[in-house]
Short mmCIF file of C-alpha atoms in Angstrom, two decimals:
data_model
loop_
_atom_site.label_atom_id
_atom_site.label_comp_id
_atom_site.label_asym_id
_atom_site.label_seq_id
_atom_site.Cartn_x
_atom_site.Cartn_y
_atom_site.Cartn_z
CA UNK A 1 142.70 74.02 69.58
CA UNK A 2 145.42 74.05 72.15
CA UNK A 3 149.40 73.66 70.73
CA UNK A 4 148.75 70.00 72.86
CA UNK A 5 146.02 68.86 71.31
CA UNK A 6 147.03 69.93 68.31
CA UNK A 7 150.23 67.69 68.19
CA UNK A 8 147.98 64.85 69.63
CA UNK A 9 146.18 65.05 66.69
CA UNK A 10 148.47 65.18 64.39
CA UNK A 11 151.36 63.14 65.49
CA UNK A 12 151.75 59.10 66.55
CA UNK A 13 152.90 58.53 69.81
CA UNK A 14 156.20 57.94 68.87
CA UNK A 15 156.64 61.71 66.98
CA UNK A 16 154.79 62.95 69.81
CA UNK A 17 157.40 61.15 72.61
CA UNK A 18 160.62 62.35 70.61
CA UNK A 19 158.98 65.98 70.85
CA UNK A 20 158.75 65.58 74.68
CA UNK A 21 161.61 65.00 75.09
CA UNK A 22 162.86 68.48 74.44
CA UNK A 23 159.49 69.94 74.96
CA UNK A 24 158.03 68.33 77.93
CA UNK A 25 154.39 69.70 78.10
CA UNK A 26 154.16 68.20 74.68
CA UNK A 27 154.02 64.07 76.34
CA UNK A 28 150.09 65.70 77.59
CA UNK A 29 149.07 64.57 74.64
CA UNK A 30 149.99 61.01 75.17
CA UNK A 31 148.17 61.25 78.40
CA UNK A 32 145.09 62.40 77.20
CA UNK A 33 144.99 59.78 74.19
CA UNK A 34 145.18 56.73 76.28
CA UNK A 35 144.41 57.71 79.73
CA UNK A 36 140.90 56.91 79.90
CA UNK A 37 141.12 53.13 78.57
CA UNK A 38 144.51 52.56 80.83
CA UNK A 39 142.20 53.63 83.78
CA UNK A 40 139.48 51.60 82.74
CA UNK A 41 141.61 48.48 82.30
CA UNK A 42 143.15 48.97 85.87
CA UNK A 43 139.94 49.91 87.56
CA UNK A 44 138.42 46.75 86.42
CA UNK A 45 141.29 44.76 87.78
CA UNK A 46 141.80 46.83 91.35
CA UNK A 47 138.79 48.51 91.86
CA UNK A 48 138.34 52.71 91.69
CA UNK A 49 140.27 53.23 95.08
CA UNK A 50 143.63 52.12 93.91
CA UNK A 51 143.42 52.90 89.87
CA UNK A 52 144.19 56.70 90.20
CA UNK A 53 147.42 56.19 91.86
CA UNK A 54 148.18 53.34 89.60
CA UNK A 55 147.57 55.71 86.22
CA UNK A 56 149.38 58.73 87.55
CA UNK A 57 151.86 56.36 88.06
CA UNK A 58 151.86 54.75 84.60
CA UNK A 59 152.01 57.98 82.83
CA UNK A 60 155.06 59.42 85.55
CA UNK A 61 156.71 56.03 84.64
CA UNK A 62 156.74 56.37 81.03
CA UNK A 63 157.12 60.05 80.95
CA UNK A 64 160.33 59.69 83.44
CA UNK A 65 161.13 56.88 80.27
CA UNK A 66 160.52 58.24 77.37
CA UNK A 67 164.12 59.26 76.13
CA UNK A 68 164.14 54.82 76.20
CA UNK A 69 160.94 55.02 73.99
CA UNK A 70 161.62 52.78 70.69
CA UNK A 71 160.49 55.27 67.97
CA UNK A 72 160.07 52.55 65.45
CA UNK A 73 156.91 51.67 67.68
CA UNK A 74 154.04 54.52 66.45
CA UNK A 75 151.80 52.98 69.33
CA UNK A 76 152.78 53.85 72.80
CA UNK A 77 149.61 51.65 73.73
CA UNK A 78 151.56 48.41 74.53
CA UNK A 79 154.11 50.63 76.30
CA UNK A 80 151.68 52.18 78.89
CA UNK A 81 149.59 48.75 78.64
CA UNK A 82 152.77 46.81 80.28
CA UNK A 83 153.82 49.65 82.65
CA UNK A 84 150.28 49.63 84.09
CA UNK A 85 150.23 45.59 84.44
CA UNK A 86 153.96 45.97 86.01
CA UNK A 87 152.57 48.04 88.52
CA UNK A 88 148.71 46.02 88.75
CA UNK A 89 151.42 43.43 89.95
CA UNK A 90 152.33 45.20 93.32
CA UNK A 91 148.73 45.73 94.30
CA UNK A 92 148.58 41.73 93.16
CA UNK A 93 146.71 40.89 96.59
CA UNK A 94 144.18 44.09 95.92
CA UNK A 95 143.01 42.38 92.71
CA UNK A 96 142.89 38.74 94.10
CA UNK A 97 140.65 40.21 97.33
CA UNK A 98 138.40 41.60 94.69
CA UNK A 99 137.75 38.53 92.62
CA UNK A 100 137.41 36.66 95.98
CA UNK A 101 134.40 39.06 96.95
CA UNK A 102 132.85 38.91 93.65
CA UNK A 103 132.85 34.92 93.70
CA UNK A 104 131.25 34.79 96.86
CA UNK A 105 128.92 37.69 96.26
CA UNK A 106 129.10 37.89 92.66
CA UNK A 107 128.59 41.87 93.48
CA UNK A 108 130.97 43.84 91.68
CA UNK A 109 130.94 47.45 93.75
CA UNK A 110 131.83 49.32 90.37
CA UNK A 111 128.95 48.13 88.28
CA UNK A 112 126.43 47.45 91.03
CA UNK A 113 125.00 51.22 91.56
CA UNK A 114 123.97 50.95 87.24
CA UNK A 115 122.68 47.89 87.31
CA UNK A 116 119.08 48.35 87.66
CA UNK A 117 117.02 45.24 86.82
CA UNK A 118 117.39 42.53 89.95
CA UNK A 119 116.47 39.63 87.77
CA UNK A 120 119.56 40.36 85.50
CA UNK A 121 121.66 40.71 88.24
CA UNK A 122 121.09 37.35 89.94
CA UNK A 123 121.91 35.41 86.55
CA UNK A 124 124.64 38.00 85.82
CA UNK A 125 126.13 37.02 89.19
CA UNK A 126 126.35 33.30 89.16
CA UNK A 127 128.56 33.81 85.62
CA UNK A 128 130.86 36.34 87.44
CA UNK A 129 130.95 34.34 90.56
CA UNK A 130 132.64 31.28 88.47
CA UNK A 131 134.33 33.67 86.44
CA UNK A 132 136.25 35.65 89.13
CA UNK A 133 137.34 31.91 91.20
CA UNK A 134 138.55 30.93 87.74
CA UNK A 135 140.34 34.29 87.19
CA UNK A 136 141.89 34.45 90.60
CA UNK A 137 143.04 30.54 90.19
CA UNK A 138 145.51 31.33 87.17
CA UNK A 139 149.08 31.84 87.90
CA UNK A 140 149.25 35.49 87.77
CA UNK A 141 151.43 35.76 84.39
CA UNK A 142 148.28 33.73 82.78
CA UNK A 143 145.92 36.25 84.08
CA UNK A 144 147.52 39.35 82.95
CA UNK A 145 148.09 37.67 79.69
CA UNK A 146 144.20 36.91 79.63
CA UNK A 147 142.92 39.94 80.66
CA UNK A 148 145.43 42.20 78.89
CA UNK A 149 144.04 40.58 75.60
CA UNK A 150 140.74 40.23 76.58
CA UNK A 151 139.55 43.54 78.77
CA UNK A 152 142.59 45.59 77.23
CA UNK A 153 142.12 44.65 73.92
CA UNK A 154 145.52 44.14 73.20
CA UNK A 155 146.44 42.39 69.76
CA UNK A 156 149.00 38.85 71.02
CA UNK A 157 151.82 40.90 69.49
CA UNK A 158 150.57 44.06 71.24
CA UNK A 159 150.31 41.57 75.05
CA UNK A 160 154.27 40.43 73.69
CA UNK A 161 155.65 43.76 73.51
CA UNK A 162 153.99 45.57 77.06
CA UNK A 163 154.97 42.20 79.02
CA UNK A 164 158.56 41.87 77.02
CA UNK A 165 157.67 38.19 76.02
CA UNK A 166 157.98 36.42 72.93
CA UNK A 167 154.57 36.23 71.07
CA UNK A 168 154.74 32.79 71.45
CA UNK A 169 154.81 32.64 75.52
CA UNK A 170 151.77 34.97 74.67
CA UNK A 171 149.65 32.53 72.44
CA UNK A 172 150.51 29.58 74.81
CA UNK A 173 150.06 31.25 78.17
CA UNK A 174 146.46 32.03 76.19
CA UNK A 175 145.79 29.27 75.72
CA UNK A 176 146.39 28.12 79.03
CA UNK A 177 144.46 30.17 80.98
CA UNK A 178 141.54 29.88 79.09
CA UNK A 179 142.31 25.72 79.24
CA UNK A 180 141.94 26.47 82.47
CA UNK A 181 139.25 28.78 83.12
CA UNK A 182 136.78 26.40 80.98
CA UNK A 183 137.95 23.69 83.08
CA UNK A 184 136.62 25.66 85.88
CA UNK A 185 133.51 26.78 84.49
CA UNK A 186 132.45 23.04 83.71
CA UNK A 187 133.51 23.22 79.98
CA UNK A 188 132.03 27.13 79.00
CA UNK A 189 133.89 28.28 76.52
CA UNK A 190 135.96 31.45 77.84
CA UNK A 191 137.50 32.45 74.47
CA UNK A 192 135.85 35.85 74.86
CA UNK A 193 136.19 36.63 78.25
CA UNK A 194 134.82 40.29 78.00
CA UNK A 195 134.49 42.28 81.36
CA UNK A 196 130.73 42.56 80.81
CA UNK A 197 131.13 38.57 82.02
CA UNK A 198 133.22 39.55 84.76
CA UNK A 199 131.69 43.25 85.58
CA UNK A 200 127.79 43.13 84.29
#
């Protein structure tokens, strides 16, 4: 086991971000530990094109700010989890042009090629068609609120801390947008909006 993964292993975040900061190489292991579900959270909201830039740029953001890192916080989830939707926000008309596609074609390009049964997709893609129009209606602080909880699987407290809001604009901006997406989808229940309902 490399010295990296070895401090991954062993350490929280937070031990592992005060070591980088005088050793560098060792904020790797930060990388590898969230990484993958950063890049899965952005790649369902701006497609594959766009997510590798936006990831490498998450990870050169909080690298470049780790000496500002609150070690009182073991979890740099929340950290990277608002740095990502910070910069999902500048590629804002990316991830509305996607959710317009997918409720007119209720084809979503990154799940389509494993989808193999036809008569699942048709009913699959009436419930993302309504699904997307509803996501793409909500003021966009809603929807990252929404979809940070719901396809990042972010605790409220966790959603507070990346989008530096009280827990509280959290629960109601929640509460809200999902208001507001059942409205839309004729009174369906959204409270688990997974993105298997969005994405198949």
């Amino acid at each position: 086991m490399s010295d990296t993964s070895r401090i991954g292993a062993e350490a929280d975040d937070a031990s592992v971000i005060e070591r980088s900061r005088y050793e560098p190489e060792a904020f790797a292991a930060v990388f590898h530990r969230h990484a993958p579900e950063i890049k899965r959270y952005v790649t369902r909201r701006l497609g594959a094109d766009v997510a590798e830039d936006v990831v490498a740029d998450t990870f050169l953001v909080a690298f470049r700010g780790r000496e500002g890192y609150d070690p009182s916080r073991p979890s740099a989830r929340p950290w990277l989890y608002g740095i990502a939707t910070n910069l999902i926000r500048r590629h804002m008309r990316v991830e509305l042009q996607r959710l317009r596609v997918l409720e007119r074609t209720g084809v979503d390009p990154v799940t389509e090629p494993f989808t193999e049964r036809s008569d699942e997709r048709v009913s699959a893609g009436a419930v993302r068609r309504n699904l997307a129009a509803a996501l793409a209606g909500l003021p966009a602080g809603h929807r990252d609120v929404l979809l940070l909880v719901a396809w990042g699987g972010l605790t409220y407290p966790e959603a507070a801390q990346a989008l530096g809001v009280p827990v509280g604009t959290v629960r109601s901006r929640v509460s809200r947008a999902r208001g507001k997406v059942r409205e839309h989808l004729g009174g369906v229940d959204p409270t688990s909006v997974s993105e298997e309902s969005v994405h198949g």
